[in-house]
Amino acid sequence: MQLYDTGMKHLLEPDTWKSLKVWLAEHDQRAFRAAQIRKWIFEGRAESFEAMSDLPKALRAELAGAFQVWTSKVVRHQKSADGTEKLLLELNQPPPNATQGVLYSAPEQIECVLLRDGERRSICISTQVGCAMGCVFCASGLDGVDRNLTSGEIVEQMLLLQRLLPAEERLSHIVVMGMGEPLANLDNLLPALNEASADDGLGISHRRITISTVGLPKQLDRLCELNTRYQLAVSLHAPNDELRNRIVPVNKNIGLADILATADRYFDVSGRRLTFEYVLLAGINDQPQHARELAALLSGRTALLNVIPYNPVAGLPYATPSAAAIRKFREILVEAGINVQFRERKGDAINAACGQLRRSTPGLSQIVEATTTPC
Ligand code: SF4
């Protein structure tokens, strides 16, 4: 991505590392400097070129004039008592040393989340500004989609969340389940995930990276061709097309049969166990007949079903099912032999739970709630 009119390149764009090597050669610098800089970024958690203490001072200053490390600014950082932390980022920021520059559009905002669970340090990252899928219960798609994030902006979320950890802790898992439909931005997502899994990147195993989708068969087939090393999670949210068309409107053009057939192909090619996600909405998709239909739909598949009791979103008319409804739903699935887990609602005190990420600053009540939550 070219930023403003300063001619600076975003260092975290995967392609920029090639440009950096050329730049270093043009500036009579040894080739190993590129690896040194990469190490500072991914392992050393350096904030700037200035912090890269084993580079000559003059070189650091020259690099800072040619490459921009951060293009996003943290405009809010919330912490929850369960260890979850959420960042609201403003994108496309000018470099700190910019003396001129034209902002091409108004600042855009996205959110990303760090989750702590035992030894796990997972992050949930966004792939688009907004979302076009229109799932009725979700905050992320309330205003539609503005644009795809660049690879660099996706990597930047990973690094900003990594920096929330103490030096001795590492990120262990990535779920691409934040704002946006990841398969609608596959061309930028895959290079970013390469950086996450690279030995000289974040070094996170492919097995610990999950791409979550509502199920876009064409793009899923492309993923099969391009890269089948990641875990795949398909968000169902309904056991039949009639109900899914209402909850996940994009389903009208696709249908469950196609989605499941493509997911099965991904399993055949990758050998990775599939995960299906099901957000449980009170009075909508949480009835015993829905559980029975869901069991029939998934039976015979090597799959895990994640059921997530709904996290309420301000302004939307959906509610969390009662404990009794959740218990009954679970019983039916377990009796039918479905490999099911009911996910804990981590982060909902700060609206960081599934389906709650949004691009705008929340109302004061939400800020007070978040900042008064002990961490
Ligand atoms: S649940 Fe996911 S796919 Fe659906 S609108 Fe929200 S972000 Fe988009």
mmCIF file of N, CA, C and O in Angstrom, residues 63-131:
data_model
loop_
_atom_site.group_PDB
_atom_site.id
_atom_site.type_symbol
_atom_site.label_atom_id
_atom_site.label_comp_id
_atom_site.label_asym_id
_atom_site.label_seq_id
_atom_site.Cartn_x
_atom_site.Cartn_y
_atom_site.Cartn_z
ATOM 1 N N LEU A 63 16.071 4.787 7.148
ATOM 2 C CA LEU A 63 14.951 3.833 7.025
ATOM 3 C C LEU A 63 13.639 4.501 7.417
ATOM 4 O O LEU A 63 12.606 4.324 6.768
ATOM 5 N N ALA A 64 13.683 5.294 8.492
ATOM 6 C CA ALA A 64 12.465 5.948 8.981
ATOM 7 C C ALA A 64 11.922 6.951 7.961
ATOM 8 O O ALA A 64 10.732 7.284 7.973
ATOM 9 N N GLY A 65 12.799 7.411 7.071
ATOM 10 C CA GLY A 65 12.342 8.333 6.038
ATOM 11 C C GLY A 65 11.789 7.631 4.812
ATOM 12 O O GLY A 65 11.145 8.240 3.958
ATOM 13 N N ALA A 66 12.053 6.314 4.710
ATOM 14 C CA ALA A 66 11.631 5.580 3.505
ATOM 15 C C ALA A 66 10.519 4.576 3.770
ATOM 16 O O ALA A 66 9.745 4.245 2.870
ATOM 17 N N PHE A 67 10.441 4.079 4.994
ATOM 18 C CA PHE A 67 9.449 3.033 5.308
ATOM 19 C C PHE A 67 8.653 3.423 6.557
ATOM 20 O O PHE A 67 9.213 3.940 7.527
ATOM 21 N N GLN A 68 7.381 3.119 6.511
ATOM 22 C CA GLN A 68 6.517 3.382 7.662
ATOM 23 C C GLN A 68 6.179 2.047 8.332
ATOM 24 O O GLN A 68 5.646 1.146 7.671
ATOM 25 N N VAL A 69 6.503 1.906 9.616
ATOM 26 C CA VAL A 69 6.239 0.637 10.293
ATOM 27 C C VAL A 69 4.740 0.505 10.602
ATOM 28 O O VAL A 69 4.101 -0.474 10.234
ATOM 29 N N TRP A 70 4.173 1.489 11.262
ATOM 30 C CA TRP A 70 2.767 1.397 11.702
ATOM 31 C C TRP A 70 1.895 2.331 10.882
ATOM 32 O O TRP A 70 2.240 3.504 10.710
ATOM 33 N N THR A 71 0.779 1.831 10.406
ATOM 34 C CA THR A 71 -0.175 2.700 9.700
ATOM 35 C C THR A 71 -1.489 2.790 10.473
ATOM 36 O O THR A 71 -2.392 3.497 10.077
ATOM 37 N N SER A 72 -1.607 2.001 11.558
ATOM 38 C CA SER A 72 -2.830 2.027 12.370
ATOM 39 C C SER A 72 -2.506 2.650 13.722
ATOM 40 O O SER A 72 -1.396 2.490 14.221
ATOM 41 N N LYS A 73 -3.486 3.313 14.272
ATOM 42 C CA LYS A 73 -3.298 3.918 15.602
ATOM 43 C C LYS A 73 -4.316 3.288 16.546
ATOM 44 O O LYS A 73 -5.496 3.147 16.184
ATOM 45 N N VAL A 74 -3.868 2.904 17.749
ATOM 46 C CA VAL A 74 -4.814 2.365 18.739
ATOM 47 C C VAL A 74 -5.577 3.546 19.320
ATOM 48 O O VAL A 74 -4.980 4.409 19.962
ATOM 49 N N VAL A 75 -6.882 3.593 19.070
ATOM 50 C CA VAL A 75 -7.650 4.710 19.618
ATOM 51 C C VAL A 75 -8.435 4.303 20.860
ATOM 52 O O VAL A 75 -8.943 5.150 21.582
ATOM 53 N N ARG A 76 -8.532 3.025 21.115
ATOM 54 C CA ARG A 76 -9.114 2.584 22.391
ATOM 55 C C ARG A 76 -8.575 1.198 22.713
ATOM 56 O O ARG A 76 -8.418 0.362 21.820
ATOM 57 N N HIS A 77 -8.292 0.971 23.995
ATOM 58 C CA HIS A 77 -7.795 -0.328 24.464
ATOM 59 C C HIS A 77 -8.638 -0.714 25.670
ATOM 60 O O HIS A 77 -8.616 -0.048 26.686
ATOM 61 N N GLN A 78 -9.418 -1.790 25.532
ATOM 62 C CA GLN A 78 -10.289 -2.221 26.632
ATOM 63 C C GLN A 78 -9.821 -3.556 27.178
ATOM 64 O O GLN A 78 -9.338 -4.406 26.430
ATOM 65 N N LYS A 79 -9.987 -3.721 28.481
ATOM 66 C CA LYS A 79 -9.592 -4.978 29.135
ATOM 67 C C LYS A 79 -10.784 -5.521 29.903
ATOM 68 O O LYS A 79 -11.531 -4.765 30.515
ATOM 69 N N SER A 80 -10.895 -6.846 29.874
ATOM 70 C CA SER A 80 -11.997 -7.485 30.583
ATOM 71 C C SER A 80 -11.433 -8.318 31.728
ATOM 72 O O SER A 80 -10.274 -8.741 31.692
ATOM 73 N N ALA A 81 -12.257 -8.592 32.733
ATOM 74 C CA ALA A 81 -11.809 -9.362 33.901
ATOM 75 C C ALA A 81 -11.339 -10.761 33.512
ATOM 76 O O ALA A 81 -10.513 -11.361 34.202
ATOM 77 N N ASP A 82 -11.853 -11.314 32.404
ATOM 78 C CA ASP A 82 -11.448 -12.678 32.017
ATOM 79 C C ASP A 82 -10.141 -12.694 31.216
ATOM 80 O O ASP A 82 -9.762 -13.733 30.660
ATOM 81 N N GLY A 83 -9.455 -11.548 31.127
ATOM 82 C CA GLY A 83 -8.149 -11.503 30.458
ATOM 83 C C GLY A 83 -8.239 -11.092 28.999
ATOM 84 O O GLY A 83 -7.223 -10.895 28.338
ATOM 85 N N THR A 84 -9.454 -10.960 28.485
ATOM 86 C CA THR A 84 -9.621 -10.550 27.085
ATOM 87 C C THR A 84 -9.292 -9.060 26.941
ATOM 88 O O THR A 84 -9.632 -8.259 27.809
ATOM 89 N N GLU A 85 -8.602 -8.722 25.861
ATOM 90 C CA GLU A 85 -8.316 -7.308 25.588
ATOM 91 C C GLU A 85 -8.720 -6.994 24.153
ATOM 92 O O GLU A 85 -8.536 -7.822 23.258
ATOM 93 N N LYS A 86 -9.278 -5.810 23.966
ATOM 94 C CA LYS A 86 -9.752 -5.440 22.625
ATOM 95 C C LYS A 86 -9.159 -4.093 22.228
ATOM 96 O O LYS A 86 -9.110 -3.170 23.030
ATOM 97 N N LEU A 87 -8.706 -4.027 20.970
ATOM 98 C CA LEU A 87 -8.178 -2.773 20.440
ATOM 99 C C LEU A 87 -9.105 -2.227 19.366
ATOM 100 O O LEU A 87 -9.550 -2.979 18.491
ATOM 101 N N LEU A 88 -9.384 -0.943 19.447
ATOM 102 C CA LEU A 88 -10.047 -0.250 18.337
ATOM 103 C C LEU A 88 -8.949 0.497 17.596
ATOM 104 O O LEU A 88 -8.224 1.301 18.191
ATOM 105 N N LEU A 89 -8.803 0.186 16.308
ATOM 106 C CA LEU A 89 -7.724 0.775 15.509
ATOM 107 C C LEU A 89 -8.281 1.753 14.487
ATOM 108 O O LEU A 89 -9.311 1.484 13.864
ATOM 109 N N GLU A 90 -7.558 2.853 14.331
ATOM 110 C CA GLU A 90 -7.879 3.784 13.251
ATOM 111 C C GLU A 90 -6.826 3.541 12.171
ATOM 112 O O GLU A 90 -5.624 3.560 12.462
ATOM 113 N N LEU A 91 -7.281 3.308 10.953
ATOM 114 C CA LEU A 91 -6.385 2.895 9.872
ATOM 115 C C LEU A 91 -5.821 4.095 9.115
ATOM 116 O O LEU A 91 -6.338 5.207 9.221
ATOM 117 N N ASN A 92 -4.780 3.784 8.327
ATOM 118 C CA ASN A 92 -4.267 4.745 7.355
ATOM 119 C C ASN A 92 -3.784 6.045 7.982
ATOM 120 O O ASN A 92 -4.131 7.130 7.553
ATOM 121 N N GLN A 93 -2.968 5.883 9.041
ATOM 122 C CA GLN A 93 -2.449 7.048 9.751
ATOM 123 C C GLN A 93 -1.174 7.559 9.077
ATOM 124 O O GLN A 93 -0.395 6.768 8.549
ATOM 125 N N PRO A 94 -0.915 8.862 9.138
ATOM 126 C CA PRO A 94 0.347 9.372 8.572
ATOM 127 C C PRO A 94 1.516 8.962 9.451
ATOM 128 O O PRO A 94 1.347 8.738 10.647
ATOM 129 N N PRO A 95 2.729 8.838 8.872
ATOM 130 C CA PRO A 95 3.893 8.525 9.710
ATOM 131 C C PRO A 95 4.149 9.672 10.684
ATOM 132 O O PRO A 95 3.826 10.814 10.373
ATOM 133 N N PRO A 96 4.760 9.368 11.848
ATOM 134 C CA PRO A 96 4.958 10.414 12.855
ATOM 135 C C PRO A 96 5.809 11.569 12.349
ATOM 136 O O PRO A 96 5.637 12.696 12.773
ATOM 137 N N ASN A 97 6.720 11.241 11.400
ATOM 138 C CA ASN A 97 7.626 12.298 10.935
ATOM 139 C C ASN A 97 7.133 12.959 9.641
ATOM 140 O O ASN A 97 7.881 13.659 8.980
ATOM 141 N N ALA A 98 5.863 12.721 9.276
ATOM 142 C CA ALA A 98 5.360 13.281 8.013
ATOM 143 C C ALA A 98 5.248 14.795 8.129
ATOM 144 O O ALA A 98 4.695 15.310 9.091
ATOM 145 N N THR A 99 5.796 15.472 7.145
ATOM 146 C CA THR A 99 5.659 16.928 7.146
ATOM 147 C C THR A 99 4.596 17.348 6.149
ATOM 148 O O THR A 99 4.140 18.455 6.127
ATOM 149 N N GLN A 100 4.261 16.445 5.278
ATOM 150 C CA GLN A 100 3.208 16.727 4.314
ATOM 151 C C GLN A 100 2.447 15.431 4.083
ATOM 152 O O GLN A 100 2.849 14.376 4.544
ATOM 153 N N GLY A 101 1.367 15.508 3.399
ATOM 154 C CA GLY A 101 0.612 14.284 3.141
ATOM 155 C C GLY A 101 -0.857 14.595 3.006
ATOM 156 O O GLY A 101 -1.387 15.493 3.648
ATOM 157 N N VAL A 102 -1.493 13.865 2.149
ATOM 158 C CA VAL A 102 -2.919 14.061 1.931
ATOM 159 C C VAL A 102 -3.616 12.768 2.319
ATOM 160 O O VAL A 102 -3.270 11.701 1.822
ATOM 161 N N LEU A 103 -4.544 12.865 3.224
ATOM 162 C CA LEU A 103 -5.311 11.684 3.602
ATOM 163 C C LEU A 103 -6.353 11.450 2.520
ATOM 164 O O LEU A 103 -7.129 12.322 2.193
ATOM 165 N N TYR A 104 -6.306 10.253 1.910
ATOM 166 C CA TYR A 104 -7.196 10.006 0.783
ATOM 167 C C TYR A 104 -8.649 9.829 1.204
ATOM 168 O O TYR A 104 -9.557 10.019 0.438
ATOM 169 N N SER A 105 -8.870 9.387 2.428
ATOM 170 C CA SER A 105 -10.260 9.226 2.873
ATOM 171 C C SER A 105 -10.299 9.409 4.380
ATOM 172 O O SER A 105 -9.273 9.460 5.039
ATOM 173 N N ALA A 106 -11.520 9.535 4.926
ATOM 174 C CA ALA A 106 -11.664 9.697 6.380
ATOM 175 C C ALA A 106 -11.119 8.462 7.081
ATOM 176 O O ALA A 106 -11.187 7.361 6.530
ATOM 177 N N PRO A 107 -10.559 8.611 8.291
ATOM 178 C CA PRO A 107 -10.013 7.442 8.982
ATOM 179 C C PRO A 107 -11.080 6.366 9.163
ATOM 180 O O PRO A 107 -12.221 6.658 9.495
ATOM 181 N N GLU A 108 -10.660 5.127 8.938
ATOM 182 C CA GLU A 108 -11.586 3.999 9.099
ATOM 183 C C GLU A 108 -11.195 3.247 10.361
ATOM 184 O O GLU A 108 -10.043 3.275 10.767
ATOM 185 N N GLN A 109 -12.147 2.539 10.936
ATOM 186 C CA GLN A 109 -11.865 1.851 12.201
ATOM 187 C C GLN A 109 -12.202 0.373 12.111
ATOM 188 O O GLN A 109 -13.159 -0.020 11.448
ATOM 189 N N ILE A 110 -11.399 -0.420 12.806
ATOM 190 C CA ILE A 110 -11.663 -1.862 12.942
ATOM 191 C C ILE A 110 -11.326 -2.265 14.376
ATOM 192 O O ILE A 110 -10.675 -1.514 15.096
ATOM 193 N N GLU A 111 -11.730 -3.469 14.747
ATOM 194 C CA GLU A 111 -11.379 -3.973 16.075
ATOM 195 C C GLU A 111 -10.689 -5.332 15.957
ATOM 196 O O GLU A 111 -10.902 -6.073 14.997
ATOM 197 N N CYS A 112 -9.879 -5.647 16.953
ATOM 198 C CA CYS A 112 -9.234 -6.957 17.038
ATOM 199 C C CYS A 112 -9.051 -7.290 18.518
ATOM 200 O O CYS A 112 -9.073 -6.386 19.357
ATOM 201 N N VAL A 113 -8.879 -8.594 18.799
ATOM 202 C CA VAL A 113 -9.016 -9.045 20.194
ATOM 203 C C VAL A 113 -7.908 -10.030 20.573
ATOM 204 O O VAL A 113 -7.508 -10.874 19.763
ATOM 205 N N LEU A 114 -7.447 -9.936 21.810
ATOM 206 C CA LEU A 114 -6.537 -10.922 22.414
ATOM 207 C C LEU A 114 -7.328 -11.704 23.457
ATOM 208 O O LEU A 114 -8.005 -11.098 24.300
ATOM 209 N N LEU A 115 -7.274 -13.040 23.377
ATOM 210 C CA LEU A 115 -7.994 -13.868 24.347
ATOM 211 C C LEU A 115 -7.010 -14.731 25.119
ATOM 212 O O LEU A 115 -6.103 -15.320 24.514
ATOM 213 N N ARG A 116 -7.186 -14.814 26.409
ATOM 214 C CA ARG A 116 -6.330 -15.675 27.250
ATOM 215 C C ARG A 116 -7.166 -16.841 27.740
ATOM 216 O O ARG A 116 -8.272 -16.661 28.255
ATOM 217 N N ASP A 117 -6.618 -18.049 27.556
ATOM 218 C CA ASP A 117 -7.330 -19.239 28.019
ATOM 219 C C ASP A 117 -6.271 -20.252 28.441
ATOM 220 O O ASP A 117 -5.670 -20.893 27.584
ATOM 221 N N GLY A 118 -6.036 -20.381 29.737
ATOM 222 C CA GLY A 118 -4.948 -21.236 30.202
ATOM 223 C C GLY A 118 -3.639 -20.762 29.601
ATOM 224 O O GLY A 118 -3.294 -19.586 29.694
ATOM 225 N N GLU A 119 -2.943 -21.700 28.932
ATOM 226 C CA GLU A 119 -1.664 -21.353 28.292
ATOM 227 C C GLU A 119 -1.865 -20.666 26.947
ATOM 228 O O GLU A 119 -0.928 -20.093 26.393
ATOM 229 N N ARG A 120 -3.054 -20.778 26.427
ATOM 230 C CA ARG A 120 -3.316 -20.230 25.081
ATOM 231 C C ARG A 120 -3.316 -18.713 25.080
ATOM 232 O O ARG A 120 -3.915 -18.096 25.967
ATOM 233 N N ARG A 121 -2.714 -18.165 24.043
ATOM 234 C CA ARG A 121 -2.795 -16.727 23.808
ATOM 235 C C ARG A 121 -3.286 -16.564 22.370
ATOM 236 O O ARG A 121 -2.506 -16.584 21.421
ATOM 237 N N SER A 122 -4.590 -16.451 22.212
ATOM 238 C CA SER A 122 -5.191 -16.418 20.878
ATOM 239 C C SER A 122 -5.546 -14.992 20.496
ATOM 240 O O SER A 122 -5.874 -14.181 21.362
ATOM 241 N N ILE A 123 -5.496 -14.736 19.198
ATOM 242 C CA ILE A 123 -5.980 -13.432 18.740
ATOM 243 C C ILE A 123 -7.053 -13.645 17.690
ATOM 244 O O ILE A 123 -7.043 -14.626 16.948
ATOM 245 N N CYS A 124 -7.991 -12.719 17.675
ATOM 246 C CA CYS A 124 -9.064 -12.732 16.675
ATOM 247 C C CYS A 124 -8.892 -11.469 15.848
ATOM 248 O O CYS A 124 -8.902 -10.361 16.401
ATOM 249 N N ILE A 125 -8.684 -11.623 14.549
ATOM 250 C CA ILE A 125 -8.349 -10.467 13.716
ATOM 251 C C ILE A 125 -9.407 -10.226 12.642
ATOM 252 O O ILE A 125 -10.153 -11.124 12.261
ATOM 253 N N SER A 126 -9.442 -8.998 12.156
ATOM 254 C CA SER A 126 -10.411 -8.578 11.137
ATOM 255 C C SER A 126 -9.769 -8.592 9.754
ATOM 256 O O SER A 126 -8.543 -8.463 9.630
ATOM 257 N N THR A 127 -10.617 -8.722 8.735
ATOM 258 C CA THR A 127 -10.102 -8.756 7.361
ATOM 259 C C THR A 127 -10.718 -7.675 6.465
ATOM 260 O O THR A 127 -10.256 -7.461 5.349
ATOM 261 N N GLN A 128 -11.781 -7.045 6.944
ATOM 262 C CA GLN A 128 -12.418 -5.999 6.140
ATOM 263 C C GLN A 128 -12.866 -4.857 7.057
ATOM 264 O O GLN A 128 -13.054 -5.077 8.266
ATOM 265 N N VAL A 129 -13.066 -3.679 6.475
ATOM 266 C CA VAL A 129 -13.700 -2.594 7.228
ATOM 267 C C VAL A 129 -15.193 -2.807 7.035
ATOM 268 O O VAL A 129 -15.738 -2.538 5.968
ATOM 269 N N GLY A 130 -15.850 -3.350 8.064
ATOM 270 C CA GLY A 130 -17.259 -3.716 7.962
ATOM 271 C C GLY A 130 -17.397 -5.113 7.373
ATOM 272 O O GLY A 130 -16.419 -5.872 7.291
ATOM 273 N N CYS A 131 -18.607 -5.456 6.952
ATOM 274 C CA CYS A 131 -18.835 -6.780 6.363
ATOM 275 C C CYS A 131 -20.089 -6.733 5.505
ATOM 276 O O CYS A 131 -21.069 -6.080 5.860
#
